[in-house]
Amino acid sequence: SQTIHQWPATLVQPVGSPLSLECTVEGTSNPNLYWYRQAAGRGLQLLFYSVGIGQISSEVPQNLSASRPQDRQFILSSKKLLLSDSGFYLCASTMSSYNSPLHFGNGTRLTVT
Amino acid sequence: ILNVEQSPQSLHVQEGDSTNFTCSFPSSNFYALHWYRWETAKSPEALFVMTLNGDEKKKGRISATLNTKEGYSYLYIKGSQPEDSATYLCAFKRGGSEKLVFGKGMKLTVNP
């Protein structure tokens, strides 16, 4: 079964600082990878997804970006954080078949001050 | 923009009560409907992945039904227990896309 490693678990960053969150996947190859964010009092918002190396689909215009340099590595970045970037970030993975569920990492709690 | 709606947004019940939640999604170009349970301090865990109209799935006291023609799915919990307290999320996948869009979730609290 898939295991999703996500780090760090918590992060406090000042406004304007850069961000790098990393996610790696074990137990599968060529997964679909996703970054979700839960802001306070809201549901899970899809930020980015990737169906292969170097292939990134962006769902929400913002100051975040994602990259997939290796098959099982997915990175979420920002050059300059905003207060509104605070939230709980989840990386998820699924096999690219129609009935495969998502497997989630443990998440990163980001607070921008 | 895909609209996935869940109702109610929160529910407080007594131990032993049965509960019923609704997930509404676009009825066109349906591909799959997922249900997840998200307990506090944990990651979301998959309950069901449903793909066929009329499908009914069951896991212990939890079951789900699917109506793709009218665009809704029901999640039932029979005889709720305090350990069922969690946020229940549904997610929709449209045909031809790998995008999985979640509803806002339904927070269930079961009081002993």
Short mmCIF file of C-alpha atoms in Angstrom, two decimals:
data_model
loop_
_atom_site.label_atom_id
_atom_site.label_comp_id
_atom_site.label_asym_id
_atom_site.label_seq_id
_atom_site.Cartn_x
_atom_site.Cartn_y
_atom_site.Cartn_z
CA SER A 1 0.00 0.00 0.00
CA GLN A 2 1.02 3.61 -0.48
CA THR A 3 2.76 5.65 2.20
CA ILE A 4 2.90 9.42 1.89
CA HIS A 5 5.72 11.26 3.66
CA GLN A 6 5.11 14.95 4.13
CA TRP A 7 7.21 17.48 5.99
CA PRO A 8 7.48 19.60 8.00
CA ALA A 9 4.52 18.94 10.27
CA THR A 10 4.26 22.55 11.42
CA LEU A 11 5.75 25.75 10.11
CA VAL A 12 5.59 29.37 11.20
CA GLN A 13 6.82 31.82 8.59
CA PRO A 14 6.76 35.62 8.32
CA VAL A 15 4.93 37.36 5.51
CA GLY A 16 7.16 37.71 2.46
CA SER A 17 9.33 34.70 3.25
CA PRO A 18 9.72 31.74 0.87
CA LEU A 19 8.09 28.35 1.32
CA SER A 20 8.98 24.82 0.37
CA LEU A 21 6.86 21.83 1.39
CA GLU A 22 7.91 18.40 0.26
CA CYS A 23 5.98 15.20 -0.25
CA THR A 24 7.32 11.79 -1.25
CA VAL A 25 5.41 8.61 -1.98
CA GLU A 26 6.34 5.00 -1.31
CA GLY A 27 4.67 1.82 -2.47
CA THR A 28 3.55 2.79 -5.96
CA SER A 29 4.93 4.10 -9.22
CA ASN A 30 3.58 6.76 -11.56
CA PRO A 31 0.95 8.00 -9.08
CA ASN A 32 -1.29 11.00 -9.54
CA LEU A 33 -0.23 13.55 -6.92
CA TYR A 34 -2.25 16.34 -5.34
CA TRP A 35 -1.78 19.34 -3.05
CA TYR A 36 -4.83 20.40 -1.05
CA ARG A 37 -5.25 23.21 1.46
CA GLN A 38 -7.77 23.57 4.25
CA ALA A 39 -8.10 27.18 5.38
CA ALA A 40 -9.75 27.95 8.71
CA GLY A 41 -13.45 27.03 8.62
CA ARG A 42 -13.33 25.80 5.05
CA GLY A 43 -13.18 22.53 3.16
CA LEU A 44 -10.34 20.95 1.24
CA GLN A 45 -9.37 23.17 -1.67
CA LEU A 46 -7.48 21.59 -4.57
CA LEU A 47 -4.36 23.63 -5.33
CA PHE A 48 -2.36 21.53 -7.79
CA TYR A 49 -2.35 18.07 -9.27
CA SER A 50 0.12 16.13 -11.37
CA VAL A 51 -0.26 13.06 -13.57
CA GLY A 52 3.45 12.68 -14.30
CA ILE A 53 6.95 14.11 -13.96
CA GLY A 54 7.01 17.78 -14.89
CA GLN A 55 3.23 17.85 -15.48
CA ILE A 56 1.46 20.28 -13.16
CA SER A 57 -2.13 21.50 -13.31
CA SER A 58 -2.94 24.60 -11.28
CA GLU A 59 -6.44 25.05 -9.94
CA VAL A 60 -6.31 28.34 -8.09
CA PRO A 61 -4.47 31.50 -9.25
CA GLN A 62 -2.22 32.51 -6.37
CA ASN A 63 1.36 33.00 -5.36
CA LEU A 64 1.99 29.27 -4.90
CA SER A 65 3.63 26.92 -7.37
CA ALA A 66 4.24 23.18 -7.53
CA SER A 67 6.86 20.99 -9.10
CA ARG A 68 7.33 17.28 -9.65
CA PRO A 69 11.04 16.69 -10.26
CA GLN A 70 10.79 12.93 -9.74
CA ASP A 71 8.04 10.36 -10.17
CA ARG A 72 7.23 10.14 -6.46
CA GLN A 73 8.20 13.63 -5.30
CA PHE A 74 5.87 16.62 -5.22
CA ILE A 75 6.95 20.04 -3.96
CA LEU A 76 4.83 23.06 -3.07
CA SER A 77 6.61 26.41 -3.12
CA SER A 78 6.17 30.11 -2.77
CA LYS A 79 8.61 32.95 -3.32
CA LYS A 80 6.75 35.31 -0.96
CA LEU A 81 4.14 34.13 1.51
CA LEU A 82 0.95 36.06 2.20
CA LEU A 83 -1.12 36.00 5.38
CA SER A 84 -3.86 34.28 3.39
CA ASP A 85 -1.53 31.33 2.73
CA SER A 86 -2.00 30.15 6.31
CA GLY A 87 -3.74 26.81 6.53
CA PHE A 88 -3.37 23.08 6.66
CA TYR A 89 -1.66 21.62 3.59
CA LEU A 90 -2.19 18.01 2.58
CA CYS A 91 -0.36 16.00 -0.03
CA ALA A 92 -2.24 13.07 -1.53
CA SER A 93 -1.53 10.28 -3.95
CA THR A 94 -3.60 7.86 -5.96
CA MET A 95 -3.00 5.24 -8.58
CA SER A 96 -4.26 6.41 -11.94
CA SER A 97 -7.18 3.97 -12.14
CA TYR A 98 -10.84 4.91 -11.95
CA ASN A 99 -11.63 3.38 -8.58
CA SER A 100 -8.49 4.15 -6.59
CA PRO A 101 -8.92 6.23 -3.42
CA LEU A 102 -6.63 9.02 -2.31
CA HIS A 103 -3.95 8.33 0.28
CA PHE A 104 -3.00 11.36 2.32
CA GLY A 105 0.11 12.49 4.12
CA ASN A 106 -0.07 13.76 7.69
CA GLY A 107 -0.24 17.37 6.59
CA THR A 108 1.64 20.59 7.32
CA ARG A 109 0.14 23.29 9.52
CA LEU A 110 1.43 26.60 8.07
CA THR A 111 1.00 29.83 9.98
CA VAL A 112 2.07 33.00 8.24
CA THR A 113 2.67 35.85 10.69
CA ILE B 1 -16.26 25.35 -11.70
CA LEU B 2 -17.24 22.03 -10.12
CA ASN B 3 -19.72 22.43 -7.26
CA VAL B 4 -19.79 19.68 -4.65
CA GLU B 5 -22.22 20.39 -1.83
CA GLN B 6 -22.60 18.55 1.47
CA SER B 7 -25.41 18.83 3.97
CA PRO B 8 -25.80 19.28 6.81
CA GLN B 9 -22.53 21.06 7.60
CA SER B 10 -22.55 19.78 11.17
CA LEU B 11 -24.55 17.34 13.22
CA HIS B 12 -24.70 16.53 16.93
CA VAL B 13 -26.35 13.23 17.82
CA GLN B 14 -26.62 10.93 20.79
CA GLU B 15 -24.93 7.56 20.91
CA GLY B 16 -27.17 5.02 19.21
CA ASP B 17 -28.81 7.49 16.82
CA SER B 18 -28.60 6.81 13.10
CA THR B 19 -27.40 9.59 10.82
CA ASN B 20 -27.79 10.47 7.17
CA PHE B 21 -25.68 12.91 5.15
CA THR B 22 -26.05 14.10 1.58
CA CYS B 23 -23.46 14.91 -1.08
CA SER B 24 -24.61 16.67 -4.25
CA PHE B 25 -22.49 16.85 -7.39
CA PRO B 26 -22.85 17.62 -11.11
CA SER B 27 -24.87 14.89 -12.84
CA SER B 28 -23.15 15.29 -16.21
CA ASN B 29 -20.01 13.39 -17.19
CA PHE B 30 -19.84 11.47 -13.90
CA TYR B 31 -16.76 9.32 -13.25
CA ALA B 32 -16.45 8.58 -9.54
CA LEU B 33 -17.64 9.70 -6.11
CA HIS B 34 -15.44 9.22 -3.04
CA TRP B 35 -16.28 9.31 0.68
CA TYR B 36 -13.62 9.98 3.31
CA ARG B 37 -13.56 10.17 7.09
CA TRP B 38 -11.27 12.73 8.71
CA GLU B 39 -10.68 12.34 12.41
CA THR B 40 -9.05 15.08 14.46
CA ALA B 41 -5.24 14.97 14.40
CA LYS B 42 -5.24 12.35 11.65
CA SER B 43 -5.26 12.33 7.85
CA PRO B 44 -8.42 11.70 5.83
CA GLU B 45 -9.05 8.01 5.22
CA ALA B 46 -11.03 6.57 2.35
CA LEU B 47 -14.38 4.95 3.13
CA PHE B 48 -15.81 4.25 -0.31
CA VAL B 49 -15.13 4.86 -3.98
CA MET B 50 -18.36 4.61 -5.96
CA THR B 51 -18.57 4.50 -9.73
CA LEU B 52 -21.88 2.89 -10.78
CA ASN B 53 -25.36 4.43 -10.65
CA GLY B 54 -27.43 2.63 -8.02
CA ASP B 55 -24.32 1.32 -6.29
CA GLU B 56 -24.53 0.66 -2.58
CA LYS B 57 -21.46 0.01 -0.44
CA LYS B 58 -21.15 -0.98 3.20
CA LYS B 59 -18.37 -1.04 5.78
CA GLY B 60 -19.54 -2.14 9.20
CA ARG B 61 -22.23 0.31 10.36
CA ILE B 62 -21.50 2.76 7.55
CA SER B 63 -23.09 2.51 4.12
CA ALA B 64 -23.40 4.73 1.07
CA THR B 65 -25.64 4.92 -1.98
CA LEU B 66 -25.12 6.62 -5.30
CA ASN B 67 -27.49 8.25 -7.83
CA THR B 68 -25.46 9.56 -10.74
CA LYS B 69 -28.47 10.59 -12.83
CA GLU B 70 -29.70 13.09 -10.25
CA GLY B 71 -26.27 13.84 -8.81
CA TYR B 72 -26.37 12.80 -5.18
CA SER B 73 -24.94 10.28 -2.75
CA TYR B 74 -26.12 9.44 0.77
CA LEU B 75 -23.89 8.29 3.62
CA TYR B 76 -25.62 6.44 6.48
CA ILE B 77 -24.25 5.59 9.89
CA LYS B 78 -26.38 3.12 11.81
CA GLY B 79 -26.28 3.30 15.60
CA SER B 80 -23.67 6.08 15.88
CA GLN B 81 -20.88 5.62 18.41
CA PRO B 82 -18.60 8.30 19.92
CA GLU B 83 -15.71 6.93 17.82
CA ASP B 84 -17.70 7.87 14.69
CA SER B 85 -17.13 11.53 15.56
CA ALA B 86 -15.22 12.99 12.62
CA THR B 87 -15.61 15.12 9.53
CA TYR B 88 -17.04 13.20 6.58
CA LEU B 89 -15.99 14.40 3.14
CA CYS B 90 -17.22 13.54 -0.31
CA ALA B 91 -15.19 14.14 -3.46
CA PHE B 92 -16.23 14.10 -7.12
CA LYS B 93 -14.28 13.13 -10.20
CA ARG B 94 -15.49 14.03 -13.67
CA GLY B 95 -14.82 11.91 -16.74
CA GLY B 96 -11.63 12.78 -18.59
CA SER B 97 -10.05 14.54 -15.62
CA GLU B 98 -7.77 13.46 -12.80
CA LYS B 99 -9.06 16.33 -10.65
CA LEU B 100 -10.79 15.26 -7.43
CA VAL B 101 -12.93 18.05 -5.94
CA PHE B 102 -14.07 17.89 -2.33
CA GLY B 103 -17.17 19.22 -0.63
CA LYS B 104 -16.76 21.30 2.54
CA GLY B 105 -17.41 18.29 4.73
CA MET B 106 -19.90 17.38 7.42
CA LYS B 107 -18.73 17.42 11.02
CA LEU B 108 -20.37 14.72 13.10
CA THR B 109 -20.25 14.75 16.90
CA VAL B 110 -21.63 11.72 18.72
CA ASN B 111 -22.27 12.31 22.41
CA PRO B 112 -22.04 9.35 24.79
#
